[in-house]
Amino acid sequence: MADEAPALEASADALDFGEVPVGDSSDPLPVTFTNISGVDVDVDAAGGGVGAPFVGGQSCAQVTLAPGESCDFSFRFVPTGLGVATGLSSFRLNGVDYSVALSGTGVSALEASADALDFGEVPVGDSSDPLPVTFTNISGVDVDVDAAGGGVGAPFVGGQSCAQVTLAPGESCDFSFRFVPTGLGVATGLSSFRLNGVDYSVALSGTGVSALEASADALDFGEVPVGDSSDPLPVTFTNISGVDVDVDAAGGGVGAPFVGGQSCAQVTLAPGESCDFSFRFVPTGLGVATGLSSFRLNGVDYSVALSGTGVSALEASADALDFGEVPVGDSSDPLPVTFTNISGVDVDVDAAGGGVGAPFVGGQSCAQVTLAPGESCDFSFRFVPTGLGVATGLSSFRLNGVDYSVALSGTGVAVDPTDPTDPTDPTDPTDPTDPTDPTDPTDPTDPTDPTDPTDPTDPTDPTDPTDPTDPTDPTDPTDPTDPTDPTDPTDPTDPTDPTDPTDPTDPTDPTDPTDPTDPTDPTDPTDPTDPTDPTDPTDPTDQTDPTIPADPTDPTDPTDPTDPTDPTIPADPSEPGQPVDVDGEAPAVPRAVATGDGLIQGGINNTAGLLGLLTSVLAAGAVVVIRRRRSSGSVR
């Protein structure tokens, strides 16, 4: 009879429990056996045991399974150590052999947060903040922690909170470490320990740096005048740690041309405080200088590279001079190259050289002088061209050991024919030494030159017809020898001047008192209008002429006994024109004189007219004076 197929079908022949914390237990995993027949099956089970770290159990022994019903062989993984564990459970059901392969990985019940710690940079002598490795109970049961080990060597320090504690699920404890560097550079360490039989290790690392942080490791002083000193430049050391630092300083010296000093020796710096190593550059010569200062602070070696450039204390204003265009034979204005003391100290100037060849000329004020800061001296040059075209030159000299050179250039040009300052310009109208210059005293063709002997307005020009002071000028009023000058009022010797009113010897001068033929000369003995001419028998108005029979208008004639108007002659009652009254006496009343140009117009020759006139005048209350005048024995 053929073998019958098994009535019980197994759900699996292997079980993997995965990772399970050491000391913990996995969830149970079953292998299910199902009655796949059509009849009830009485199960006869034998075996099924399994070794640690697995635990097994079953529900199949001595059971009856109806069709479709099942029973189980169940297993758990309870690791006792780390790593993979395997097992095999074998058993017999109703005469059929079965086996189930079991596997799982034992892991720690305490899960570590890290297996390495890096503390970074920590100042030497300082301590880092503590960094922990946390162990958490990741199992589902309380874990009694058994801890052993965990020590660590310098420069690391460790401690822990895990020994002899019970951690409920999710609780944790720590192994904690600090880095306390004793020197510069990277430091490493390893801490090993055992928790609940599981070995752990933590790699430790950190970098020791100085507790005093330097502000620089190199100083450049730039350009400094030779003999002067730069401003001090510091390298500052600051305590960047969190604790006070007692500074132990050694070294720091430096050779010339650098000078150093420091304030760090034997000081205590609180966190954030600082001290300095300070340096100055005092150049003794031109060019770049370098130096190195090395020192130790709290066991840490430092070095500072120093550099600077020595330059001349005398700064030149220029290294080239261009004089432009200068006429040949002339000289340019001097152009200077000024040297100024740009240092902060007095500079004794030692000058050598500075000569220059033709057509340039040089001089200087720098030799053996002392220049205070900001003072200056000069090298001065002129261009004196001897020919046309461009000329160049070079003046080289040394000041306080420093070589200088000045490039010189200029252009010689021809004399400008219209240059007002050119003494040889024949066409320059304003050149004072030009022979054709209108202001040139030797210019024979200059019509406006007042000192030119041929100038028509030149008072010393004997041929100048329009010169008012020229002895031969006919219009010169002051020319005593000019016989043709009609307007010369002071020419006493001009016998031909018919219009000279003041010429006493001019026979035709009407105002000449000595001119016997001058009919209008009031002092001329033959002048009928001359009132002072005692010999003029024809002058009817001569008041002092005693030979005139009766001058009716002469009030001052003391010798005219018949002058009726002369106040010095006694009144003549019979004189016509004398005031009279009825008694024939002269009244002491004002007199009115009737003359030919007043009351009586023209001559009155008839008695009736005269009586009528007198009647009218007397009726007006006037006194009538009738002046008698002798003229050919008649009265008018």
Short mmCIF file of N, CA and C in Angstrom, two decimals, residues 545-601:
data_model
loop_
_atom_site.label_atom_id
_atom_site.label_comp_id
_atom_site.label_asym_id
_atom_site.label_seq_id
_atom_site.Cartn_x
_atom_site.Cartn_y
_atom_site.Cartn_z
N ASP A 545 44.52 218.00 -17.22
CA ASP A 545 45.21 218.85 -18.21
C ASP A 545 44.88 220.32 -17.91
N PRO A 546 45.86 221.09 -17.35
CA PRO A 546 45.57 222.48 -16.98
C PRO A 546 45.47 223.43 -18.16
N THR A 547 45.76 222.92 -19.33
CA THR A 547 45.73 223.81 -20.49
C THR A 547 44.40 223.76 -21.20
N ILE A 548 43.49 222.94 -20.71
CA ILE A 548 42.17 222.89 -21.34
C ILE A 548 41.32 223.98 -20.69
N PRO A 549 40.70 224.86 -21.51
CA PRO A 549 40.01 226.03 -20.93
C PRO A 549 38.95 225.64 -19.93
N ALA A 550 38.08 224.76 -20.24
CA ALA A 550 37.01 224.40 -19.29
C ALA A 550 36.57 222.99 -19.56
N ASP A 551 36.92 222.11 -18.61
CA ASP A 551 36.51 220.69 -18.78
C ASP A 551 35.25 220.47 -17.96
N PRO A 552 34.09 220.51 -18.61
CA PRO A 552 32.85 220.45 -17.84
C PRO A 552 32.62 219.11 -17.14
N THR A 553 33.34 218.08 -17.50
CA THR A 553 33.08 216.76 -16.90
C THR A 553 34.18 216.31 -15.99
N ASP A 554 35.19 217.14 -15.75
CA ASP A 554 36.33 216.71 -14.93
C ASP A 554 36.08 217.09 -13.49
N PRO A 555 35.68 216.12 -12.61
CA PRO A 555 35.39 216.49 -11.22
C PRO A 555 36.62 216.62 -10.34
N THR A 556 37.78 216.23 -10.85
CA THR A 556 38.97 216.21 -9.99
C THR A 556 40.06 217.15 -10.49
N ASP A 557 39.74 218.05 -11.40
CA ASP A 557 40.77 218.92 -11.98
C ASP A 557 41.05 220.07 -11.02
N PRO A 558 42.18 220.03 -10.25
CA PRO A 558 42.43 221.08 -9.26
C PRO A 558 42.89 222.41 -9.86
N THR A 559 43.19 222.38 -11.13
CA THR A 559 43.74 223.62 -11.70
C THR A 559 42.77 224.31 -12.63
N ASP A 560 41.56 223.77 -12.71
CA ASP A 560 40.58 224.37 -13.65
C ASP A 560 39.70 225.35 -12.87
N PRO A 561 40.02 226.63 -12.94
CA PRO A 561 39.26 227.59 -12.14
C PRO A 561 37.85 227.83 -12.63
N THR A 562 37.56 227.31 -13.77
CA THR A 562 36.23 227.57 -14.33
C THR A 562 35.36 226.34 -14.37
N ASP A 563 35.83 225.25 -13.70
CA ASP A 563 35.08 223.97 -13.76
C ASP A 563 33.92 224.02 -12.79
N PRO A 564 32.70 224.13 -13.29
CA PRO A 564 31.56 224.29 -12.38
C PRO A 564 31.24 223.06 -11.56
N THR A 565 31.81 221.88 -11.89
CA THR A 565 31.49 220.66 -11.14
C THR A 565 32.61 220.20 -10.25
N ASP A 566 33.66 221.02 -10.20
CA ASP A 566 34.82 220.65 -9.39
C ASP A 566 34.54 221.03 -7.95
N PRO A 567 34.47 220.05 -7.00
CA PRO A 567 34.13 220.38 -5.61
C PRO A 567 35.18 221.18 -4.90
N THR A 568 36.37 221.31 -5.48
CA THR A 568 37.42 222.10 -4.81
C THR A 568 37.46 223.55 -5.30
N ILE A 569 36.58 223.94 -6.26
CA ILE A 569 36.54 225.33 -6.78
C ILE A 569 35.37 226.04 -6.13
N PRO A 570 35.53 227.28 -5.64
CA PRO A 570 34.40 228.00 -5.04
C PRO A 570 33.29 228.20 -6.04
N ALA A 571 32.06 228.16 -5.52
CA ALA A 571 30.89 228.27 -6.41
C ALA A 571 30.82 229.65 -7.04
N ASP A 572 30.55 229.64 -8.32
CA ASP A 572 30.40 230.89 -9.09
C ASP A 572 28.94 231.09 -9.36
N PRO A 573 28.34 232.17 -8.68
CA PRO A 573 26.90 232.33 -8.86
C PRO A 573 26.51 232.69 -10.27
N SER A 574 27.45 233.17 -10.98
CA SER A 574 27.09 233.55 -12.35
C SER A 574 27.33 232.44 -13.33
N GLU A 575 27.82 231.39 -12.82
CA GLU A 575 28.14 230.26 -13.73
C GLU A 575 26.87 229.51 -14.07
N PRO A 576 26.58 229.41 -15.34
CA PRO A 576 25.40 228.59 -15.70
C PRO A 576 25.57 227.19 -15.17
N GLY A 577 24.43 226.68 -14.76
CA GLY A 577 24.47 225.34 -14.18
C GLY A 577 24.59 225.34 -12.69
N GLN A 578 24.90 226.52 -12.04
CA GLN A 578 24.96 226.58 -10.59
C GLN A 578 23.56 226.70 -10.06
N PRO A 579 23.26 226.06 -8.93
CA PRO A 579 21.93 226.22 -8.34
C PRO A 579 21.77 227.64 -7.78
N VAL A 580 20.61 228.26 -8.05
CA VAL A 580 20.34 229.64 -7.61
C VAL A 580 18.97 229.72 -7.01
N ASP A 581 18.79 230.73 -6.14
CA ASP A 581 17.44 231.01 -5.67
C ASP A 581 17.08 232.43 -6.10
N VAL A 582 15.98 232.96 -5.58
CA VAL A 582 15.50 234.27 -6.02
C VAL A 582 16.42 235.37 -5.59
N ASP A 583 17.19 235.08 -4.52
CA ASP A 583 18.11 236.10 -4.04
C ASP A 583 19.45 236.03 -4.72
N GLY A 584 19.58 235.09 -5.62
CA GLY A 584 20.86 234.94 -6.32
C GLY A 584 21.91 234.25 -5.52
N GLU A 585 21.51 233.62 -4.34
CA GLU A 585 22.47 232.91 -3.49
C GLU A 585 22.46 231.43 -3.84
N ALA A 586 23.56 230.82 -3.62
CA ALA A 586 23.63 229.35 -3.86
C ALA A 586 22.96 228.62 -2.72
N PRO A 587 21.87 227.91 -2.97
CA PRO A 587 21.17 227.21 -1.90
C PRO A 587 21.94 225.99 -1.44
N ALA A 588 21.73 225.68 -0.18
CA ALA A 588 22.38 224.46 0.37
C ALA A 588 21.47 223.27 0.19
N VAL A 589 21.08 223.01 -1.03
CA VAL A 589 20.20 221.88 -1.35
C VAL A 589 20.83 221.09 -2.45
N PRO A 590 20.41 219.86 -2.60
CA PRO A 590 20.96 219.04 -3.69
C PRO A 590 20.68 219.71 -5.03
N ARG A 591 21.62 219.44 -5.93
CA ARG A 591 21.51 220.03 -7.25
C ARG A 591 21.25 218.96 -8.28
N ALA A 592 20.43 219.34 -9.25
CA ALA A 592 20.23 218.47 -10.39
C ALA A 592 20.87 219.12 -11.59
N VAL A 593 21.56 218.36 -12.33
CA VAL A 593 22.27 218.87 -13.51
C VAL A 593 21.56 218.39 -14.74
N ALA A 594 21.19 219.33 -15.55
CA ALA A 594 20.58 218.96 -16.83
C ALA A 594 21.65 218.99 -17.87
N THR A 595 21.90 217.88 -18.48
CA THR A 595 22.93 217.76 -19.52
C THR A 595 22.30 217.29 -20.79
N GLY A 596 23.15 217.22 -21.78
CA GLY A 596 22.65 216.81 -23.10
C GLY A 596 22.23 215.39 -23.17
N ASP A 597 22.66 214.53 -22.19
CA ASP A 597 22.24 213.12 -22.24
C ASP A 597 21.21 212.81 -21.20
N GLY A 598 20.58 213.85 -20.57
CA GLY A 598 19.57 213.62 -19.54
C GLY A 598 18.31 214.37 -19.86
N LEU A 599 18.08 215.45 -19.08
CA LEU A 599 16.85 216.20 -19.26
C LEU A 599 16.84 216.95 -20.58
N ILE A 600 18.01 217.37 -21.00
CA ILE A 600 18.06 218.14 -22.25
C ILE A 600 18.66 217.26 -23.31
N GLN A 601 17.88 216.98 -24.28
CA GLN A 601 18.35 216.17 -25.39
C GLN A 601 18.79 217.12 -26.49
#
